[in-house]
Tab-separated table of C-alpha atoms and ligand atoms in Angstrom:
chain	number	residue	atom	x	y	z
A	219	THR	CA	20.636	48.237	3.742
A	220	THR	CA	19.756	45.687	6.436
A	221	GLN	CA	16.559	47.581	7.084
A	222	ARG	CA	15.779	47.839	3.422
A	223	ARG	CA	16.353	44.099	2.959
A	224	HIS	CA	14.108	43.369	5.905
A	225	ALA	CA	11.354	45.545	4.453
A	226	SER	CA	11.691	43.905	1.062
A	227	ARG	CA	11.495	40.454	2.646
A	228	GLN	CA	8.352	41.401	4.531
A	229	ARG	CA	6.737	42.900	1.455
A	230	PHE	CA	7.457	39.766	-0.536
A	231	ALA	CA	6.117	37.477	2.214
A	232	ALA	CA	2.893	39.465	2.541
A	233	GLU	CA	2.282	39.388	-1.193
A	234	PHE	CA	3.282	35.745	-1.517
A	235	SER	CA	0.958	34.789	1.343
A	236	GLN	CA	-1.975	36.377	-0.451
A	237	CYS	CA	-1.015	34.580	-3.691
A	238	LEU	CA	-0.901	31.271	-1.856
A	239	PHE	CA	-4.391	31.698	-0.447
A	240	ASP	CA	-5.817	32.705	-3.838
A	241	PHE	CA	-4.104	29.734	-5.461
A	242	VAL	CA	-5.169	27.179	-2.867
A	243	VAL	CA	-8.812	28.291	-2.867
A	244	GLN	CA	-9.110	27.431	-6.556
A	245	LEU	CA	-7.827	23.944	-5.871
A	246	LEU	CA	-10.449	23.006	-3.313
A	247	PRO	CA	-13.087	20.490	-4.407
A	248	THR	CA	-16.474	21.973	-5.309
A	249	GLN	CA	-19.608	21.279	-3.261
A	250	GLU	CA	-20.859	19.297	-6.234
A	251	GLU	CA	-17.807	17.057	-6.255
A	252	LEU	CA	-18.154	16.422	-2.531
A	253	ALA	CA	-21.839	15.577	-2.971
A	254	VAL	CA	-21.108	13.111	-5.788
A	255	LYS	CA	-18.445	11.441	-3.663
A	256	GLU	CA	-20.815	11.105	-0.735
A	257	ASP	CA	-23.385	9.519	-3.079
A	258	VAL	CA	-20.771	7.051	-4.281
A	259	ARG	CA	-19.890	6.174	-0.702
A	260	LYS	CA	-23.551	5.528	0.139
A	261	LEU	CA	-24.089	3.419	-2.954
A	262	LEU	CA	-21.042	1.301	-2.179
A	263	GLU	CA	-22.098	0.935	1.437
A	264	ARG	CA	-25.508	-0.337	0.337
A	265	LEU	CA	-23.884	-2.916	-1.918
A	266	ILE	CA	-21.411	-4.096	0.718
A	267	ARG	CA	-24.284	-4.602	3.145
A	268	THR	CA	-25.722	-7.240	0.824
A	269	ILE	CA	-22.596	-9.277	1.677
A	270	GLU	CA	-22.104	-8.193	5.322
A	271	PRO	CA	-25.260	-6.616	6.789
A	272	ASP	CA	-23.420	-5.263	9.856
A	273	SER	CA	-20.876	-3.240	7.935
A	274	ARG	CA	-20.164	0.467	7.678
A	275	LEU	CA	-18.173	2.179	4.975
A	276	LEU	CA	-16.188	5.179	6.240
A	277	SER	CA	-14.065	7.743	4.481
A	278	PHE	CA	-10.487	8.368	5.523
A	279	GLY	CA	-7.460	10.112	3.998
A	280	SER	CA	-7.863	13.496	2.377
A	281	THR	CA	-11.637	13.318	1.823
A	282	ALA	CA	-12.010	13.134	5.599
A	283	ASN	CA	-9.102	15.140	7.019
A	284	GLY	CA	-9.610	18.567	5.489
A	285	PHE	CA	-6.653	18.334	3.104
A	286	SER	CA	-8.424	17.343	-0.066
A	287	LEU	CA	-7.788	18.854	-3.467
A	288	LYS	CA	-10.069	18.824	-6.502
A	289	ASN	CA	-10.330	15.309	-7.843
A	290	SER	CA	-8.334	13.641	-5.090
A	291	ASP	CA	-8.998	9.943	-4.778
A	292	MET	CA	-11.404	8.507	-2.208
A	293	ASP	CA	-10.019	6.292	0.516
A	294	LEU	CA	-12.755	4.138	2.029
A	295	CYS	CA	-12.580	1.701	4.895
A	296	CYS	CA	-15.155	-0.981	5.615
A	297	LEU	CA	-15.732	-1.860	9.268
A	298	ILE	CA	-17.694	-4.982	10.094
A	299	ASP	CA	-19.293	-5.004	13.522
A	300	SER	CA	-20.140	-8.698	13.749
A	301	GLU	CA	-17.988	-11.315	15.503
A	302	ASP	CA	-17.581	-13.946	12.791
A	303	ARG	CA	-16.665	-11.735	9.899
A	304	LEU	CA	-15.157	-12.787	6.617
A	305	SER	CA	-11.429	-12.240	6.123
A	306	ALA	CA	-10.310	-9.145	4.229
A	307	THR	CA	-9.111	-11.400	1.410
A	308	ASP	CA	-12.530	-13.044	1.026
A	309	MET	CA	-14.314	-9.709	1.284
A	310	VAL	CA	-12.132	-8.247	-1.456
A	311	THR	CA	-12.823	-11.186	-3.762
A	312	MET	CA	-16.582	-11.184	-3.147
A	313	LEU	CA	-16.978	-7.437	-3.300
A	314	GLY	CA	-14.914	-7.331	-6.482
A	315	ASP	CA	-17.289	-9.816	-8.149
A	316	LEU	CA	-20.372	-7.997	-6.920
A	317	LEU	CA	-19.241	-4.563	-8.073
A	318	GLU	CA	-18.265	-5.923	-11.448
A	319	ARG	CA	-21.753	-7.379	-11.919
A	320	GLU	CA	-23.801	-4.562	-10.456
A	321	THR	CA	-22.029	-1.285	-11.259
A	322	LYS	CA	-20.294	0.666	-13.980
A	323	PHE	CA	-17.050	0.938	-12.050
A	324	HIS	CA	-13.840	-0.456	-13.418
A	325	VAL	CA	-12.962	-2.931	-10.698
A	326	LYS	CA	-9.591	-4.309	-9.671
A	327	PRO	CA	-9.602	-6.563	-6.600
A	328	LEU	CA	-6.207	-7.042	-4.913
A	329	PRO	CA	-7.044	-9.795	-2.393
A	330	HIS	CA	-3.446	-10.842	-1.831
A	331	ALA	CA	-1.808	-7.432	-1.343
A	332	ARG	CA	-0.145	-6.653	2.020
A	333	ILE	CA	-3.302	-4.666	2.734
A	334	PRO	CA	-6.071	-6.288	0.641
A	335	ILE	CA	-8.124	-3.661	-1.209
A	336	VAL	CA	-10.563	-3.271	-4.068
A	337	LYS	CA	-9.552	-0.524	-6.482
A	338	LEU	CA	-12.384	1.206	-8.311
A	339	SER	CA	-12.567	3.893	-10.923
A	340	LEU	CA	-15.310	5.667	-12.782
A	341	ASP	CA	-14.780	7.377	-16.129
A	342	GLN	CA	-15.453	11.050	-16.528
A	343	SER	CA	-19.006	12.246	-17.101
A	344	PRO	CA	-20.749	15.658	-17.129
A	345	GLY	CA	-21.248	15.643	-13.336
A	346	LEU	CA	-17.750	14.253	-12.816
A	347	PRO	CA	-15.406	15.959	-15.255
A	348	LEU	CA	-12.401	14.073	-13.954
A	349	GLY	CA	-13.921	10.742	-13.008
A	350	ILE	CA	-13.378	9.093	-9.646
A	351	ALA	CA	-10.721	6.831	-8.199
A	352	CYS	CA	-11.415	4.962	-5.028
A	353	ASP	CA	-9.789	2.291	-2.844
A	354	ILE	CA	-11.817	0.182	-0.432
A	355	GLY	CA	-9.954	-1.494	2.411
A	356	PHE	CA	-11.140	-3.463	5.451
A	357	GLU	CA	-10.796	-2.974	9.197
A	358	ASN	CA	-8.067	-0.377	8.815
A	359	ARG	CA	-8.942	1.321	12.104
A	360	LEU	CA	-5.496	2.877	12.527
A	361	ALA	CA	-5.945	4.766	9.273
A	362	LEU	CA	-9.271	6.129	10.531
A	363	GLU	CA	-7.532	7.309	13.700
A	364	ASN	CA	-4.580	8.947	11.974
A	365	THR	CA	-7.045	10.683	9.661
A	366	ARG	CA	-8.821	12.066	12.740
A	367	LEU	CA	-5.483	13.215	14.201
A	368	LEU	CA	-4.600	15.088	10.994
A	369	MET	CA	-8.076	16.614	10.901
A	370	CYS	CA	-7.677	17.878	14.474
A	371	TYR	CA	-4.373	19.522	13.596
A	372	ALA	CA	-6.002	21.132	10.565
A	373	MET	CA	-8.756	22.533	12.790
A	374	ILE	CA	-6.477	24.101	15.406
A	375	ASP	CA	-5.063	26.643	12.964
A	376	PRO	CA	-7.158	26.168	9.823
A	377	THR	CA	-5.772	29.066	7.849
A	378	ARG	CA	-2.060	28.440	8.115
A	379	VAL	CA	-2.004	24.653	8.424
A	380	ARG	CA	-4.421	23.962	5.590
A	381	ALA	CA	-2.860	26.485	3.215
A	382	MET	CA	0.598	25.070	3.845
A	383	VAL	CA	-0.420	21.442	3.483
A	384	LEU	CA	-2.577	21.977	0.406
A	385	PHE	CA	0.113	23.992	-1.302
A	386	LEU	CA	2.752	21.398	-0.506
A	387	LYS	CA	0.570	18.605	-1.870
A	388	VAL	CA	0.035	20.413	-5.184
A	389	TRP	CA	3.677	21.369	-5.362
A	390	ALA	CA	4.787	17.762	-4.757
A	391	LYS	CA	2.399	16.503	-7.452
A	392	ARG	CA	3.484	19.115	-10.005
A	393	ARG	CA	7.152	18.433	-9.283
A	394	LYS	CA	6.476	14.700	-9.568
A	395	ILE	CA	7.804	13.733	-6.161
A	396	ASN	CA	4.565	12.217	-4.833
A	397	SER	CA	4.760	8.574	-5.980
A	398	PRO	CA	5.673	5.999	-3.343
A	399	TYR	CA	5.669	3.389	-6.123
A	400	LYS	CA	8.491	5.244	-7.842
A	401	GLY	CA	10.570	5.844	-4.741
A	402	THR	CA	9.252	9.219	-3.594
A	403	LEU	CA	6.878	10.197	-0.793
A	404	SER	CA	3.112	9.739	-0.247
A	405	SER	CA	0.865	12.710	0.503
A	406	TYR	CA	0.528	11.362	4.019
A	407	GLY	CA	4.314	11.596	4.370
A	408	TYR	CA	4.353	15.245	3.263
A	409	VAL	CA	1.571	16.117	5.704
A	410	LEU	CA	3.587	14.558	8.543
A	411	LEU	CA	6.639	16.604	7.492
A	412	VAL	CA	4.590	19.814	7.712
A	413	LEU	CA	3.165	18.886	11.121
A	414	TYR	CA	6.589	17.892	12.437
A	415	PHE	CA	7.902	21.272	11.335
A	416	LEU	CA	5.042	23.219	12.942
A	417	ILE	CA	5.074	21.240	16.219
A	418	HIS	CA	8.768	20.561	16.793
A	419	VAL	CA	10.978	22.736	14.603
A	420	LYS	CA	9.327	26.128	14.756
A	421	ASN	CA	10.128	28.053	17.883
A	422	PRO	CA	7.714	29.205	19.173
A	423	PRO	CA	5.675	26.296	17.806
A	424	VAL	CA	2.632	26.897	15.622
A	425	LEU	CA	0.849	23.751	16.858
A	426	PRO	CA	0.713	21.956	20.217
A	427	ASN	CA	1.601	18.252	20.394
A	428	LEU	CA	-1.839	16.660	20.752
A	429	GLN	CA	-0.334	13.248	21.573
A	430	GLN	CA	1.468	14.627	24.623
A	431	ILE	CA	-1.376	16.599	26.217
A	432	PRO	CA	-2.651	14.581	29.186
A	433	PRO	CA	-6.323	13.559	29.218
A	434	LEU	CA	-8.739	15.537	31.405
A	435	ARG	CA	-9.818	12.385	33.237
A	436	PRO	CA	-7.678	9.320	33.894
A	437	ILE	CA	-7.769	6.896	30.979
A	438	SER	CA	-6.622	3.300	31.217
A	439	PRO	CA	-4.080	2.097	28.642
A	440	GLU	CA	-6.607	-0.465	27.334
A	441	GLU	CA	-8.987	2.297	26.316
A	442	THR	CA	-6.442	3.837	23.987
A	443	ASN	CA	-4.889	0.641	22.706
A	444	LEU	CA	-5.579	-0.449	19.147
A	445	ASN	CA	-3.784	-3.559	17.879
A	446	GLY	CA	-0.984	-2.926	20.359
A	447	HIS	CA	-0.598	0.751	19.460
A	448	ASP	CA	-1.287	3.704	21.718
A	449	ILE	CA	-3.778	5.870	19.850
A	450	TRP	CA	-4.334	8.487	22.555
A	451	PHE	CA	-4.448	12.121	21.508
A	452	PHE	CA	-6.225	15.146	22.895
A	453	ASP	CA	-9.164	15.554	20.527
A	454	ASP	CA	-11.319	18.185	22.243
A	455	ILE	CA	-10.563	20.771	19.626
A	456	GLN	CA	-12.942	23.360	20.980
A	457	LEU	CA	-11.064	23.352	24.250
A	458	ILE	CA	-7.700	23.482	22.494
A	459	ARG	CA	-8.825	26.425	20.427
A	460	GLN	CA	-9.838	28.254	23.589
A	461	ARG	CA	-6.603	27.504	25.389
A	462	TRP	CA	-3.900	27.283	22.749
A	463	HIS	CA	-2.720	30.572	21.367
A	464	SER	CA	0.500	30.196	19.472
A	465	SER	CA	2.840	33.106	19.966
A	466	ASN	CA	4.196	32.364	16.509
A	467	THR	CA	2.718	35.034	14.255
A	468	GLN	CA	4.515	34.223	11.008
A	469	ASN	CA	2.327	34.185	7.922
A	470	VAL	CA	2.002	31.212	5.584
A	471	ALA	CA	4.670	32.484	3.221
A	472	GLU	CA	7.221	32.947	5.986
A	473	LEU	CA	6.457	29.480	7.327
A	474	LEU	CA	6.750	27.931	3.879
A	475	ILE	CA	10.076	29.656	3.207
A	476	ASP	CA	11.416	28.322	6.512
A	477	PHE	CA	9.954	24.884	5.799
A	478	PHE	CA	11.840	24.576	2.521
A	479	LYS	CA	15.006	25.915	4.105
A	480	TYR	CA	14.789	23.438	6.989
A	481	TYR	CA	14.293	20.387	4.776
A	482	SER	CA	16.973	21.618	2.345
A	483	LYS	CA	19.782	21.867	4.807
A	484	ASP	CA	18.901	21.363	8.453
A	485	PHE	CA	16.988	18.105	8.775
A	486	PRO	CA	19.483	15.309	9.618
A	487	TYR	CA	18.530	12.843	6.870
A	488	GLN	CA	21.448	10.509	7.649
A	489	THR	CA	20.771	9.965	11.310
A	490	GLY	CA	17.446	11.491	12.302
A	491	VAL	CA	13.805	10.402	12.388
A	492	ALA	CA	10.937	12.904	12.161
A	493	SER	CA	8.342	11.928	14.756
A	494	ILE	CA	5.309	14.129	15.344
A	495	LYS	CA	4.675	12.245	18.578
A	496	SER	CA	8.173	12.455	20.086
A	497	GLY	CA	10.109	15.132	18.193
A	498	GLN	CA	13.448	14.352	16.613
A	499	LEU	CA	14.610	10.778	17.212
A	500	MET	CA	17.732	8.925	16.169
A	501	LYS	CA	17.596	6.145	13.582
A	502	ALA	CA	20.029	4.192	15.765
A	503	SER	CA	17.773	4.280	18.811
A	504	LYS	CA	14.857	2.904	16.780
A	505	GLY	CA	16.925	0.239	15.091
A	506	TRP	CA	16.197	1.925	11.782
A	507	GLN	CA	19.821	2.198	10.831
A	508	SER	CA	20.544	-0.143	8.009
A	509	ASP	CA	23.894	-0.770	6.500
A	510	LEU	CA	23.489	1.577	3.583
A	511	ASP	CA	26.620	0.433	1.823
A	512	SER	CA	26.092	-3.285	2.121
A	513	PRO	CA	25.612	-4.776	-1.336
A	514	ARG	CA	23.218	-7.383	0.055
A	515	TYR	CA	19.499	-7.072	0.761
A	516	ASN	CA	18.776	-4.510	-1.850
A	517	ASP	CA	15.235	-3.812	-0.684
A	518	TYR	CA	16.100	-3.857	2.958
A	519	ARG	CA	18.915	-1.387	2.758
A	520	GLU	CA	16.744	1.092	0.876
A	521	ARG	CA	14.124	0.942	3.551
A	522	ASN	CA	15.461	3.514	5.981
A	523	ARG	CA	17.009	6.173	3.769
A	524	PHE	CA	14.454	8.659	4.968
A	525	CYS	CA	12.669	8.138	8.263
A	526	ILE	CA	9.261	9.484	9.267
A	527	GLU	CA	7.663	7.736	12.210
A	528	ASP	CA	3.952	7.004	11.985
A	529	PRO	CA	2.106	8.797	14.832
A	530	PHE	CA	0.494	5.580	16.125
A	531	GLU	CA	2.313	2.678	14.482
A	532	THR	CA	5.611	3.896	15.860
A	533	ASP	CA	7.515	0.866	14.555
A	534	PHE	CA	6.466	1.801	11.045
A	535	ASN	CA	8.505	4.098	8.797
A	536	VAL	CA	6.016	6.005	6.628
A	537	SER	CA	8.761	6.878	4.131
A	538	ARG	CA	10.189	3.371	3.814
A	539	CYS	CA	9.450	3.436	0.051
A	540	VAL	CA	11.762	6.377	-0.533
A	541	THR	CA	14.830	5.190	-2.444
A	542	LYS	CA	18.283	6.724	-2.699
A	543	ASP	CA	17.374	8.403	-5.986
A	544	GLY	CA	13.972	9.382	-4.652
A	545	LEU	CA	15.480	11.113	-1.639
A	546	TYR	CA	18.048	12.835	-3.809
A	547	THR	CA	15.248	14.171	-6.025
A	548	ILE	CA	13.088	15.260	-3.087
A	549	ARG	CA	15.959	17.102	-1.407
A	550	GLY	CA	16.856	18.675	-4.737
A	551	GLU	CA	13.284	19.948	-4.984
A	552	PHE	CA	13.358	21.383	-1.462
A	553	MET	CA	16.565	23.215	-2.411
A	554	ARG	CA	15.128	24.451	-5.696
A	555	ALA	CA	12.042	25.813	-3.899
A	556	SER	CA	14.203	27.439	-1.274
A	557	ARG	CA	16.348	29.078	-3.955
A	558	ILE	CA	13.359	30.459	-5.842
A	559	LEU	CA	11.864	31.943	-2.694
A	560	ALA	CA	15.172	33.377	-1.493
A	561	SER	CA	15.622	35.180	-4.799
A	562	ARG	CA	12.319	37.033	-4.191
A	563	PRO	CA	11.233	37.660	-7.775
A	564	GLU	CA	9.675	41.060	-8.516
A	565	ARG	CA	6.158	39.618	-8.362
A	566	ALA	CA	5.120	36.939	-5.890
A	567	ILE	CA	2.894	35.312	-8.486
A	568	ILE	CA	5.978	34.625	-10.583
A	569	ALA	CA	7.596	32.819	-7.669
A	570	LEU	CA	4.466	30.719	-7.300
A	571	ALA	CA	4.403	29.829	-10.988
A	572	GLN	CA	8.084	28.898	-10.946
A	573	LEU	CA	7.683	26.774	-7.845
A	574	CYS	CA	4.928	24.694	-9.413
A	575	GLU	CA	6.321	24.587	-12.950
B	1382	ATP	P1	-4.282	12.504	-1.661
B	1382	ATP	O1	-5.231	13.635	-1.660
B	1382	ATP	O2	-3.025	12.761	-2.446
B	1382	ATP	O3	-4.905	11.167	-1.943
B	1382	ATP	P2	-4.294	11.724	1.141
B	1382	ATP	O4	-4.337	12.750	2.251
B	1382	ATP	O5	-5.517	10.927	0.907
B	1382	ATP	O6	-3.748	12.440	-0.156
B	1382	ATP	P3	-2.718	9.384	1.044
B	1382	ATP	O7	-1.228	9.341	0.978
B	1382	ATP	O8	-3.544	8.964	-0.115
B	1382	ATP	O9	-3.087	10.822	1.507
B	1382	ATP	O10	-3.108	8.542	2.316
B	1382	ATP	C1	-4.441	8.368	2.735
B	1382	ATP	C2	-4.472	7.731	4.114
B	1382	ATP	O11	-3.889	6.447	4.037
B	1382	ATP	C3	-3.678	8.490	5.167
B	1382	ATP	O12	-4.479	9.442	5.845
B	1382	ATP	C4	-3.261	7.386	6.071
B	1382	ATP	O13	-4.331	7.107	6.933
B	1382	ATP	C5	-3.083	6.209	5.157
B	1382	ATP	N1	-1.698	6.076	4.673
B	1382	ATP	C6	-1.225	6.412	3.467
B	1382	ATP	N2	0.070	6.156	3.326
B	1382	ATP	C7	0.437	5.618	4.462
B	1382	ATP	C8	1.654	5.101	4.940
B	1382	ATP	N3	2.786	5.101	4.225
B	1382	ATP	N4	1.649	4.618	6.162
B	1382	ATP	C9	0.537	4.594	6.914
B	1382	ATP	N5	-0.645	5.043	6.520
B	1382	ATP	C10	-0.694	5.547	5.326
B	1383	MG	MG1	-5.967	9.699	-0.737
């Protein structure tokens, strides 16, 4: 019976893997969508240059890291190369006015937000069946760097990493656990959970730790310092692909099953911090332990329920928005997914449909 169970598990995983690939492929943005988005970026860049001639408008987030789904929003970052630049707050106000006058976008400037941005949206049209949503921020160089880090990880093992991340993003959206504003986790947070799992939990690991591979030539700390954060990582992906051969041969389905199992019952939510840079850390050693039962400081005590360390801004908890209820829901969803996959329905496609119900 053990042998028969093993065979049945393998059969299910092989079929489920194929289903996952077929499913994920349909969710990728079309060439047309990518072209329209690039046109929008260029148009916006031209307009911004009427305010700041020395500026560049760069894409970050999913449009730039290889993890984008159909109709995902555009994250844009404006870099200004001149010395005496306007403040982000002033830029947001001026750009907001300009875009309102000159374009058909719905414009919402948020000059006084923690990170000042202009929010834009475009209604649907024949070339853009789902419209466009776009945020423009300023000087957010760390976000450009963490986007590049995620992209490098996607390129090391494109098949398994991308399929896993894309599936998890859709799953989290369908299960409604992808809203930091409502106490659950951002897409960025889910991507970090996948990478943490593939770098530090899986044994043998699926991915190397790019932040711990030493540089080929000596590099001074100043070269890799951005606003006080160490942004070094090994980014010669061609070289990595020549030299790194993971001895982990699990397919995407097997990895996903283990992923859900790990975050259902093995990750130490109470005491641990998931860090892709340093592996598992303790909340206590980072000072991220808050008195969870204190009735005071409502916001503060919610802040460290779930801890995911940002790869560069290591004093920043990416999942600080996750509330008690949010974490309860997320863990419940990991358990539900784990249960569905463990039951191995007759047809893998049924498991997939149930997962994303
Ligand atoms: P989606 O396709 O759902 O928009 P995404 O990959 O663009 O997913 P987002 O969560 O929108 O992911 O984040 C976009 C970028 O913004 C990330 O790549 C990261 O650079 C930055 N970012 C988002 N959330 C955080 C956060 N909590 N802390 C730090 N940076 C963040
Ligand atoms: Mg995004």
